[in-house]
């Protein structure tokens, strides 16, 4: 064989291997997940039947709900499912004991409990939400079937806990032993990759090549990653002691990354305003300092930041910080020769103050990242946790929908005495719980109804035309496997997850045989009709009762976003920066998801987030400067400049609570007055002692003024600016 042929075969083999590894990282992961779902489901069903549990299908349904591609998610979901099941079982036993055979009091009490659990699920949007969901519909699944036989309630609760525990145990073992996919590996990959993406955004923006759309898209990604990494951190605590020992540093890193993105956003938007309005002299005076930083970060663009890279970046940023002050003094001296105005000189100082803060925050982030290589480190001590923020109206809406659905369908069942009414009410409760934390419960419920309808047709055929002809558990697995494969595949696709859940879970409820199989077409058809009706009622409730994707909710979340400025003004100073960052980004993440498909609304929300973060952080820095000011008459509480800053704070609070032209004008007047007061204080004392606090205060006040005058800010229309 010639060398050319060997070379071609080698290239072909190399190409094939690359293609295989690319498939393994994408679709291959999905098919491994599907295989694990099948293995766990059939092992659980076999064990449940061998142990003669009353409802083996309940144990198998637990597998479908708990299984996730990554083992850490399975552990977390299983843990909260156990807690939710225990809470729901205990509540149901209590309700049955209080209202035995008294449906007039039992049903409203159950509706209140399910509503509270659905509200809790919306409030806690991580896997903790799943515990609330389970606590709600477990109570219904135990209580509704035994409503007329209260003496069976306790044993029903015990059997349900045992069935769920079996499903959880098998799911956990299968996920951890068969080709495990670690959540901690996904978290490390996300941590290492995101700085390379961020460095690319920074270098592009510092050189003036950034486009607004790409800049906003990058910020949406960083916000989603910050929220997602906090959820991943909670998950990895269940599976990886290595990551659990670094939990404090991971929280610190997430907080510091949010801080550097905010610092950079403020710097970038100031530079945009300066480049847009000129004069060119100030832009030319600032850009040499920016160029040095861009050159420093360029080697890190688009590559993973390993622990060794983070250590090298720490040393480079430390050297850059040391030389920055001398560089600023040199650039300032050159700029003064152009005879700039006081406002332009303030812009110069403000830009370099923001640059210094950005570099300082980035140095802290790199330092924390480098510390991950050590098993123990002093930086692990961190007492500023991620703070989530959910509008109480959003939670209330989820609770009201759940209670209304249960009351409506439960009342219809009791009044009509329809034999399948209990199944309809029960499935509606499960559906409203599973869709409670979804951004679009109407769509989720409708997809689940469609998946259930498909499962009904398949189930009818298999139950009455296939099951009677098969013998033995292996043949049963062969018959069920195609349905489960299709359901697992659909549930792994976010756009079709509802169809997959409906097919998997509710096909199992209605069609998977128990130890004693009863072939009753009348009950089978009626139960499936009840299931689909219950889900369609949930979809209608999601569209009618306080829908989460409606304009009123966007407006409310936008108001909550603006009110974070009030939190920056009046919140406790200790840990305020981290809490302000996480609350603001969490709110934006919720609102952005609810406004999916509405680009104009999403753009407006992003605009508000930028201005809230800019002004809020400037206010927090002002408060910190005043808190660390030395003991001197110039910094006394009674000084006019401090009183002027307090007046400015009240004016900004009014502006963000009620944006209007008049409040915008008052806020600008208050900011100008505060700047003049600080300047008046700075000049007499400048010759006698260090006035760096006053100089920095001027920079932050000027930045607030510049932000309020930004023509692209959502505050600009309040004054008619364009």
XYZ file of C-alpha atoms in Angstrom:
722
model
C 0.000 0.000 0.000
C 1.403 3.390 -0.981
C 2.246 6.113 1.523
C -0.453 8.342 -0.022
C -3.107 5.692 0.647
C -1.892 5.271 4.220
C -2.023 9.017 4.713
C -5.573 9.169 3.353
C -6.684 6.313 5.602
C -5.070 7.987 8.613
C -6.797 11.289 7.816
C -10.113 9.502 7.340
C -9.664 7.708 10.671
C -8.760 10.987 12.388
C -11.809 12.674 10.883
C -14.033 9.812 12.007
C -12.682 9.996 15.573
C -13.252 13.743 15.720
C -16.790 13.281 14.469
C -17.435 10.537 17.020
C -16.121 12.617 19.926
C -18.197 15.607 18.785
C -21.296 13.368 18.672
C -20.434 11.908 22.093
C -20.305 15.385 23.633
C -23.710 16.386 22.219
C -26.253 13.784 21.078
C -24.280 10.992 22.723
C -24.982 12.478 26.156
C -28.705 12.445 25.371
C -28.703 8.779 24.382
C -26.733 7.835 27.499
C -29.382 9.669 29.527
C -32.175 7.779 27.722
C -30.453 4.446 28.386
C -30.123 5.313 32.078
C -33.801 6.297 32.262
C -34.807 2.923 30.797
C -32.475 0.990 33.099
C -33.620 2.800 36.241
C -37.312 2.606 35.293
C -37.309 -1.130 34.594
C -35.163 -2.025 37.628
C -37.514 0.004 39.821
C -40.632 -1.562 38.308
C -39.232 -5.062 38.743
C -38.275 -4.453 42.375
C -41.624 -2.837 43.164
C -43.484 -5.789 41.682
C -41.284 -8.318 43.471
C -41.807 -6.477 46.766
C -45.546 -6.408 46.011
C -45.914 -2.688 46.622
C -49.514 -1.508 46.074
C -48.633 0.759 43.130
C -45.337 -0.178 41.395
C -46.054 2.475 38.752
C -45.652 5.191 41.420
C -42.067 4.084 42.052
C -41.363 4.101 38.318
C -42.929 7.560 37.890
C -40.473 8.793 40.525
C -37.649 7.698 38.217
C -39.044 9.720 35.306
C -39.385 12.842 37.450
C -36.056 12.541 39.276
C -33.716 11.433 36.467
C -31.449 14.112 35.017
C -28.438 13.900 32.680
C -26.040 14.848 35.516
C -25.755 12.839 38.723
C -25.582 15.902 40.985
C -28.983 17.034 39.754
C -30.392 13.583 40.529
C -29.020 13.712 44.093
C -30.406 17.206 44.671
C -33.794 16.438 43.155
C -34.042 13.196 45.112
C -33.216 14.936 48.378
C -35.884 17.585 47.926
C -38.377 15.008 46.636
C -38.007 13.039 49.878
C -38.487 16.194 51.965
C -41.495 17.246 49.900
C -43.058 13.798 50.074
C -42.668 13.635 53.846
C -44.140 17.132 54.273
C -47.060 16.376 51.933
C -47.759 13.043 53.604
C -47.727 14.583 57.068
C -50.056 17.394 55.982
C -52.480 14.956 54.368
C -52.678 12.758 57.458
C -53.344 15.904 59.512
C -56.092 17.124 57.146
C -57.772 13.717 57.043
C -57.673 13.600 60.847
C -59.188 17.086 61.130
C -61.871 16.698 58.458
C -62.767 12.998 58.129
C -65.428 12.521 55.445
C -66.061 16.283 55.412
C -65.345 17.325 51.850
C -66.747 20.868 52.369
C -63.835 21.684 54.687
C -61.255 19.201 53.410
C -61.192 20.421 49.809
C -60.687 24.164 50.589
C -57.989 23.275 53.121
C -56.219 21.112 50.559
C -56.554 23.909 47.969
C -54.922 26.381 50.370
C -52.059 23.952 51.032
C -51.476 23.292 47.324
C -51.617 27.053 46.636
C -49.025 27.765 49.320
C -46.761 25.037 47.934
C -47.084 26.367 44.372
C -46.261 29.877 45.601
C -43.202 28.468 47.381
C -42.124 26.678 44.210
C -42.239 29.979 42.328
C -40.382 31.732 45.137
C -37.540 29.167 45.220
C -36.729 28.491 41.596
C -33.877 25.988 42.108
C -34.344 22.332 43.062
C -35.763 23.530 46.374
C -38.822 24.465 44.348
C -39.288 20.793 43.613
C -39.694 20.079 47.326
C -42.586 22.542 47.446
C -44.160 20.997 44.330
C -43.989 17.517 45.860
C -45.358 18.692 49.191
C -48.398 20.036 47.326
C -49.339 17.250 44.971
C -48.266 14.408 47.298
C -50.965 15.560 49.702
C -53.500 15.442 46.876
C -52.313 12.052 45.561
C -52.692 10.500 48.998
C -55.793 12.314 50.212
C -58.149 12.410 47.239
C -58.348 8.639 46.624
C -58.990 7.914 50.346
C -61.316 10.837 51.045
C -64.240 8.481 51.686
C -62.058 6.019 53.629
C -60.071 8.145 56.117
C -58.913 5.061 58.015
C -56.678 4.197 55.032
C -54.917 7.586 54.907
C -51.974 6.710 57.152
C -51.105 3.474 55.358
C -51.522 5.200 51.985
C -48.958 7.780 53.118
C -46.566 5.071 54.304
C -46.820 3.124 51.047
C -46.276 6.276 48.997
C -43.117 7.161 50.924
C -41.792 3.621 50.414
C -42.575 3.622 46.681
C -40.951 7.014 46.156
C -37.923 6.040 48.232
C -37.413 2.953 46.069
C -37.547 5.046 42.884
C -35.105 7.573 44.340
C -32.664 4.884 45.499
C -32.549 3.146 42.120
C -32.307 6.446 40.195
C -29.410 7.593 42.339
C -27.511 4.326 41.978
C -28.008 4.141 38.213
C -27.050 7.785 37.715
C -23.915 7.457 39.843
C -22.669 4.130 38.449
C -23.590 3.949 34.749
C -21.477 6.391 32.701
C -21.926 9.165 35.304
C -22.076 12.776 34.135
C -20.833 15.003 36.942
C -22.438 18.369 37.688
C -19.158 19.487 39.260
C -17.363 18.884 35.940
C -19.973 21.019 34.187
C -19.488 23.729 36.805
C -15.703 23.727 36.439
C -16.045 23.937 32.680
C -18.463 26.877 32.961
C -16.175 28.658 35.442
C -13.096 28.222 33.269
C -14.747 29.154 29.987
C -16.664 32.287 30.947
C -13.634 34.484 31.668
C -12.322 33.867 28.141
C -15.649 35.044 26.718
C -15.670 38.050 29.039
C -12.090 38.958 28.121
C -13.112 38.996 24.449
C -15.984 41.386 25.198
C -13.668 43.660 27.217
C -10.903 43.806 24.600
C -13.397 44.535 21.843
C -15.062 47.307 23.851
C -11.820 48.929 25.043
C -10.730 49.252 21.425
C -14.036 50.837 20.454
C -15.139 47.946 18.221
C -18.088 46.765 20.322
C -21.617 46.702 18.883
C -24.554 47.415 21.151
C -26.548 44.287 20.221
C -23.597 41.973 20.824
C -22.792 43.770 24.062
C -26.356 43.279 25.373
C -26.389 39.636 24.263
C -23.148 39.015 26.146
C -24.604 40.581 29.276
C -27.703 38.390 29.065
C -25.400 35.376 28.873
C -23.340 36.502 31.875
C -26.513 37.093 33.918
C -27.886 33.645 33.069
C -24.522 32.079 33.948
C -24.393 33.868 37.311
C -27.860 32.569 38.225
C -27.137 29.108 36.803
C -23.782 28.750 38.563
C -25.377 29.468 41.923
C -27.839 26.656 41.241
C -24.991 24.383 40.099
C -23.016 25.176 43.240
C -25.917 23.981 45.382
C -26.153 20.821 43.290
C -22.434 19.963 43.441
C -22.609 20.000 47.241
C -24.536 16.709 46.978
C -22.015 14.824 44.829
C -18.487 16.234 45.137
C -16.644 16.826 48.434
C -13.879 18.533 46.428
C -16.306 21.277 45.337
C -18.077 21.315 48.699
C -14.779 22.293 50.389
C -14.581 25.226 47.958
C -18.195 26.339 48.285
C -17.313 29.666 49.922
C -14.807 30.498 47.187
C -17.324 29.588 44.491
C -19.849 31.999 46.002
C -17.110 34.626 46.231
C -16.122 34.042 42.584
C -19.686 34.379 41.397
C -20.091 37.600 43.353
C -16.779 38.961 42.073
C -17.615 38.060 38.482
C -20.906 39.925 38.755
C -18.956 42.857 40.186
C -16.407 42.963 37.343
C -19.147 42.798 34.702
C -20.950 45.674 36.413
C -17.744 47.717 36.703
C -16.958 47.103 33.090
C -20.505 47.928 31.959
C -20.237 51.265 33.768
C -16.837 52.010 32.211
C -17.950 50.916 28.743
C -21.127 52.996 28.794
C -19.196 56.063 29.983
C -16.686 55.585 27.163
C -19.553 55.206 24.680
C -21.040 58.506 25.858
C -17.666 60.249 25.604
C -16.988 58.870 22.125
C -20.479 59.882 21.003
C -20.418 63.486 22.230
C -16.683 64.273 22.276
C -14.547 66.251 22.613
C -11.911 64.147 20.909
C -9.189 65.407 23.261
C -10.641 63.587 26.260
C -11.058 60.346 24.321
C -7.467 60.620 23.129
C -6.290 61.273 26.686
C -8.040 58.178 28.059
C -7.348 55.603 25.351
C -3.599 55.024 26.069
C -4.571 53.689 29.513
C -7.215 51.437 27.975
C -4.856 50.112 25.316
C -2.459 48.722 27.927
C -5.256 46.763 29.610
C -6.538 45.443 26.275
C -3.044 44.133 25.463
C -2.836 42.485 28.891
C -6.159 40.642 28.440
C -5.773 39.665 24.785
C -3.901 36.362 25.471
C -6.870 35.179 27.554
C -9.534 35.828 24.914
C -11.541 32.757 23.948
C -9.609 30.286 26.087
C -10.298 28.530 29.362
C -8.835 30.203 32.441
C -7.083 27.419 34.345
C -5.830 27.826 37.911
C -2.287 28.423 36.587
C -3.581 31.021 34.122
C -5.472 32.724 36.949
C -2.281 32.950 39.006
C -0.411 34.490 36.070
C -3.276 36.919 35.483
C -3.160 37.917 39.164
C 0.510 38.846 38.894
C -0.026 40.763 35.647
C -2.980 42.725 37.078
C -1.018 43.517 40.244
C 1.777 44.991 38.129
C -0.749 46.889 36.010
C -2.378 48.365 39.147
C 0.969 49.530 40.480
C 1.797 51.352 37.253
C -1.703 52.717 36.661
C -1.450 55.660 39.052
C 1.812 56.870 37.504
C 0.294 56.438 34.040
C -2.803 58.426 35.047
C -0.658 61.268 36.460
C 1.334 61.393 33.233
C -1.800 61.351 31.045
C -3.447 63.980 33.266
C -0.466 66.299 32.930
C -0.613 65.975 29.139
C -4.368 66.500 29.154
C -4.145 69.654 31.301
C -2.011 71.232 28.595
C -5.099 71.198 26.324
C -6.913 73.471 28.856
C -9.967 71.208 29.416
C -13.181 72.394 31.065
C -14.007 71.347 34.637
C -16.635 68.938 33.314
C -14.198 67.300 30.895
C -11.595 66.965 33.621
C -14.216 65.273 35.809
C -14.950 62.882 32.942
C -11.235 62.095 32.744
C -10.999 61.370 36.484
C -14.251 59.414 36.492
C -13.144 57.189 33.610
C -9.866 56.305 35.318
C -11.564 55.835 38.693
C -13.911 53.308 37.050
C -10.959 51.692 35.263
C -9.049 51.330 38.528
C -12.080 49.837 40.282
C -12.604 47.421 37.390
C -8.980 46.269 37.464
C -9.085 45.950 41.257
C -12.234 43.782 41.110
C -10.717 41.681 38.317
C -7.568 41.200 40.411
C -9.716 39.904 43.292
C -11.565 37.557 40.930
C -8.328 36.152 39.485
C -6.914 35.740 42.989
C -9.977 33.759 44.110
C -9.852 31.642 40.944
C -6.185 30.840 41.518
C -6.989 29.788 45.103
C -9.171 26.903 43.842
C -6.000 24.833 43.355
C -5.586 24.685 47.157
C -7.731 22.356 49.246
C -7.913 24.916 52.072
C -7.519 28.647 51.668
C -8.282 31.802 53.735
C -10.457 33.111 50.879
C -12.952 30.339 51.680
C -14.293 32.594 54.435
C -17.050 34.543 52.681
C -20.197 35.807 54.375
C -21.933 37.561 51.480
C -24.246 34.910 49.996
C -26.071 35.098 46.709
C -29.459 36.697 47.395
C -32.338 35.757 45.098
C -35.240 38.123 44.627
C -38.723 37.108 43.515
C -41.699 39.421 43.289
C -44.361 38.417 45.798
C -46.949 39.015 43.085
C -45.386 36.311 40.906
C -45.520 33.826 43.775
C -49.059 34.885 44.673
C -50.202 34.387 41.075
C -48.853 30.809 41.053
C -50.576 30.066 44.355
C -53.915 31.535 43.259
C -53.877 29.516 40.025
C -53.180 26.259 41.858
C -55.881 26.840 44.480
C -58.448 27.899 41.874
C -57.833 24.831 39.685
C -58.114 22.435 42.614
C -61.275 24.088 43.971
C -62.950 24.225 40.567
C -62.269 20.646 39.513
C -62.708 19.226 43.009
C -66.087 20.899 43.335
C -67.158 19.569 39.942
C -66.085 16.070 40.967
C -68.029 16.165 44.213
C -71.151 17.677 42.630
C -71.204 15.392 39.570
C -70.041 12.246 41.368
C -68.118 11.311 38.207
C -66.047 8.198 38.997
C -63.018 9.623 37.142
C -63.407 13.037 38.788
C -60.851 12.090 41.438
C -58.325 11.241 38.707
C -59.089 14.540 36.921
C -58.605 16.574 40.115
C -55.497 14.637 41.074
C -53.799 15.001 37.682
C -54.706 18.709 37.522
C -53.006 19.174 40.912
C -49.898 17.354 39.675
C -49.875 19.394 36.457
C -50.305 22.752 38.148
C -47.490 21.826 40.523
C -45.073 20.682 37.801
C -45.770 23.810 35.734
C -45.725 26.250 38.683
C -42.069 27.244 38.306
C -42.243 27.304 34.499
C -41.952 30.735 32.795
C -45.019 29.818 30.718
C -47.331 27.452 32.659
C -50.007 27.676 29.963
C -47.695 26.250 27.304
C -46.226 23.693 29.696
C -49.683 22.425 30.716
C -50.879 22.284 27.107
C -47.786 20.340 26.027
C -48.322 17.893 28.877
C -51.966 17.448 27.782
C -50.809 16.677 24.235
C -48.209 14.201 25.500
C -50.853 12.541 27.682
C -53.254 12.275 24.731
C -50.558 10.546 22.673
C -49.924 8.252 25.631
C -53.660 7.479 25.853
C -53.825 6.159 22.274
C -50.615 4.151 22.654
C -51.691 2.924 26.090
C -55.110 1.799 24.881
C -53.551 -0.252 22.099
C -50.936 -1.831 24.361
C -53.268 -2.447 27.316
C -56.035 -4.201 25.412
C -54.241 -5.629 22.368
C -50.664 -6.327 23.506
C -50.472 -6.912 27.278
C -52.916 -9.882 27.237
C -50.636 -11.698 24.776
C -47.302 -11.263 26.518
C -45.898 -13.331 29.359
C -43.080 -12.330 31.687
C -41.296 -9.161 32.710
C -38.756 -9.064 29.806
C -41.541 -8.934 27.222
C -43.278 -6.188 29.229
C -40.035 -4.155 29.117
C -39.765 -4.645 25.347
C -43.316 -3.358 24.866
C -42.871 -0.328 27.147
C -39.347 0.636 25.995
C -40.277 2.439 22.720
C -42.742 4.698 24.554
C -40.219 5.534 27.267
C -37.458 6.197 24.721
C -39.681 8.671 22.874
C -40.761 10.364 26.118
C -37.199 10.625 27.473
C -35.946 12.011 24.162
C -38.656 14.698 24.079
C -38.111 15.632 27.743
C -34.384 16.179 27.044
C -35.287 18.907 24.510
C -36.296 22.143 26.317
C -38.725 23.160 23.567
C -40.593 19.834 23.828
C -40.085 18.988 27.511
C -43.807 19.217 28.281
C -44.679 16.595 25.637
C -42.026 14.270 27.068
C -43.193 14.678 30.667
C -46.805 14.136 29.658
C -45.960 10.982 27.714
C -43.653 9.493 30.346
C -45.421 10.327 33.597
C -49.065 10.082 32.617
C -48.661 7.086 30.313
C -47.141 5.354 33.335
C -50.049 6.464 35.557
C -52.718 5.278 33.162
C -51.216 2.368 31.233
C -48.389 0.607 33.091
C -49.839 -2.518 34.717
C -49.774 -3.161 38.441
C -49.282 -6.597 39.994
C -53.012 -7.144 39.687
C -54.015 -5.835 36.258
C -57.658 -4.998 35.622
C -58.734 -4.726 31.962
C -61.611 -2.234 32.110
C -61.949 -0.125 28.937
C -64.655 2.079 30.463
C -62.486 3.156 33.417
C -59.386 3.405 31.218
C -61.015 5.808 28.742
C -62.700 7.880 31.444
C -59.483 8.237 33.434
C -57.578 9.486 30.393
C -60.397 11.883 29.524
C -60.186 13.203 33.082
C -56.407 13.590 32.817
C -56.551 15.579 29.579
C -59.443 17.771 30.830
C -57.542 18.504 34.044
C -54.443 19.562 32.104
C -56.412 21.716 29.695
C -58.044 23.457 32.668
C -54.522 24.106 34.032
C -53.522 25.569 30.660
C -56.616 27.781 30.665
C -55.851 28.900 34.226
C -52.315 29.783 33.159
C -53.707 31.947 30.359
C -56.508 33.604 32.371
C -55.565 33.809 36.066
C -52.701 36.278 36.463
C -50.653 34.932 33.523
C -46.897 35.267 34.217
C -46.025 36.523 30.719
C -48.503 39.408 30.719
C -47.693 43.102 30.536
C -48.776 43.802 34.129
C -46.152 41.384 35.402
C -43.370 42.827 33.237
C -44.306 46.256 34.600
C -44.229 44.963 38.162
C -40.856 43.290 37.691
C -39.528 46.430 36.044
C -40.658 48.395 39.097
C -38.965 45.859 41.380
C -35.829 46.293 39.277
C -35.929 50.075 39.687
C -36.541 49.714 43.429
C -33.122 48.098 43.803
C -31.750 51.657 43.720
C -33.700 52.265 46.946
C -32.089 49.122 48.355
C -28.658 50.578 47.465
C -29.601 53.843 49.204
C -31.034 52.389 52.407
C -29.719 48.823 52.735
C -27.274 47.681 55.412
C -23.788 48.542 54.151
C -22.188 45.231 55.149
C -22.453 42.885 52.156
C -24.563 45.442 50.308
C -22.624 45.275 47.030
C -23.025 41.498 46.612
C -26.681 41.526 47.678
C -27.460 44.417 45.331
C -25.739 42.663 42.420
C -27.432 39.306 42.911
C -30.910 40.724 43.594
C -30.797 42.951 40.517
C -29.535 40.242 38.199
C -31.951 37.671 39.575
C -34.886 39.988 38.895
C -33.650 40.743 35.386
C -33.183 37.019 34.691
C -36.801 36.322 35.714
C -38.257 39.229 33.786
C -36.173 38.484 30.686
C -37.392 34.873 30.656
C -41.031 35.875 31.117
C -40.723 38.356 28.236
C -39.431 35.689 25.825
C -40.527 36.488 22.295
C -40.882 40.201 23.105
C -37.535 41.734 22.038
C -38.694 45.299 22.653
C -39.673 44.488 26.252
C -36.414 42.605 26.793
C -34.378 45.529 25.426
C -36.193 47.938 27.744
C -35.553 45.654 30.728
C -31.854 45.491 29.840
C -31.749 49.289 29.649
C -33.215 49.559 33.134
C -30.771 46.993 34.480
C -27.794 48.957 33.165
C -28.916 52.263 34.638
C -29.934 50.636 37.956
C -26.546 48.924 38.293
C -24.668 52.090 37.316
C -26.476 54.419 39.694
C -26.866 51.827 42.460
C -23.176 50.929 42.532
C -22.164 54.582 42.445
C -24.416 55.198 45.465
C -22.925 52.219 47.311
C -19.408 53.512 46.602
C -20.420 56.949 47.864
C -21.695 55.378 51.073
C -18.467 53.388 51.470
C -16.343 56.500 50.918
C -18.268 58.353 53.606
C -18.027 55.381 55.980
C -14.231 55.162 55.701
C -13.599 58.919 55.725
C -11.054 60.036 58.369
C -12.117 61.899 61.473
C -11.909 65.534 60.409
C -14.263 68.541 60.313
C -14.359 68.322 56.503
C -16.049 64.918 56.727
C -18.459 65.619 59.593
C -22.110 64.585 59.189
C -23.146 68.226 59.426
C -21.019 69.253 56.438
C -23.087 70.773 53.583
C -21.686 68.292 51.040
C -22.906 65.308 53.076
C -26.315 66.899 53.513
C -26.426 67.562 49.754
C -25.678 63.862 49.074
C -28.555 62.839 51.346
C -30.878 65.193 49.464
C -29.620 63.711 46.195
C -30.402 60.213 47.493
C -34.014 61.181 48.182
C -34.306 62.756 44.722
C -32.935 59.607 43.054
C -35.341 57.461 45.071
C -38.286 59.512 43.785
C -36.974 59.317 40.228
C -36.647 55.523 40.189
C -39.959 55.006 41.954
C -41.801 57.339 39.573
C -39.806 58.124 36.421
C -41.008 61.447 35.033
C -39.600 64.595 33.481
C -40.053 66.618 36.676
C -38.411 63.990 38.915
C -35.610 63.624 36.383
C -34.991 67.374 36.510
C -35.043 67.398 40.329
C -32.544 64.534 40.445
C -30.171 66.326 38.058
C -30.408 69.521 40.091
C -29.691 67.573 43.291
C -26.666 65.833 41.734
C -25.266 69.141 40.416
C -25.767 70.702 43.835
C -23.947 67.810 45.537
C -21.026 68.109 43.079
C -20.720 71.837 43.716
C -20.797 71.312 47.488
C -18.056 68.669 47.331
C -15.920 70.938 45.142
C -16.458 73.838 47.543
C -15.278 71.629 50.413
C -12.366 70.152 48.487
C -10.656 73.406 47.512
C -10.048 74.982 50.989
C -8.684 71.735 52.454
C -6.630 70.538 49.485
C -3.454 72.233 50.670
C -3.605 70.865 54.206
C -4.449 67.138 53.956
C -5.270 64.322 51.585
C -8.657 64.885 49.974
C -8.747 61.642 47.978
C -12.123 60.756 49.529
C -13.600 64.001 48.231
C -11.998 63.501 44.817
C -13.455 60.020 44.495
C -16.790 61.311 45.725
C -16.768 63.900 42.942
C -16.036 61.162 40.390
C -18.968 59.012 41.507
C -21.335 61.980 41.623
C -20.248 62.986 38.148
C -20.769 59.432 36.931
C -24.340 59.458 38.298
C -24.943 62.728 36.455
C -23.492 61.302 33.254
C -25.676 58.193 33.590
C -28.828 60.290 34.083
C -28.002 62.263 30.933
C -27.291 59.189 28.799
C -29.532 59.555 25.699
C -29.830 55.745 25.419
C -30.983 55.343 29.015
C -34.676 54.530 29.678
C -34.664 57.650 31.851
C -34.003 59.842 28.815
C -37.620 59.793 27.509
C -38.752 61.065 30.899
C -37.062 64.324 29.986
C -37.540 64.130 26.247
C -33.871 63.416 25.562
C -32.955 61.594 22.378
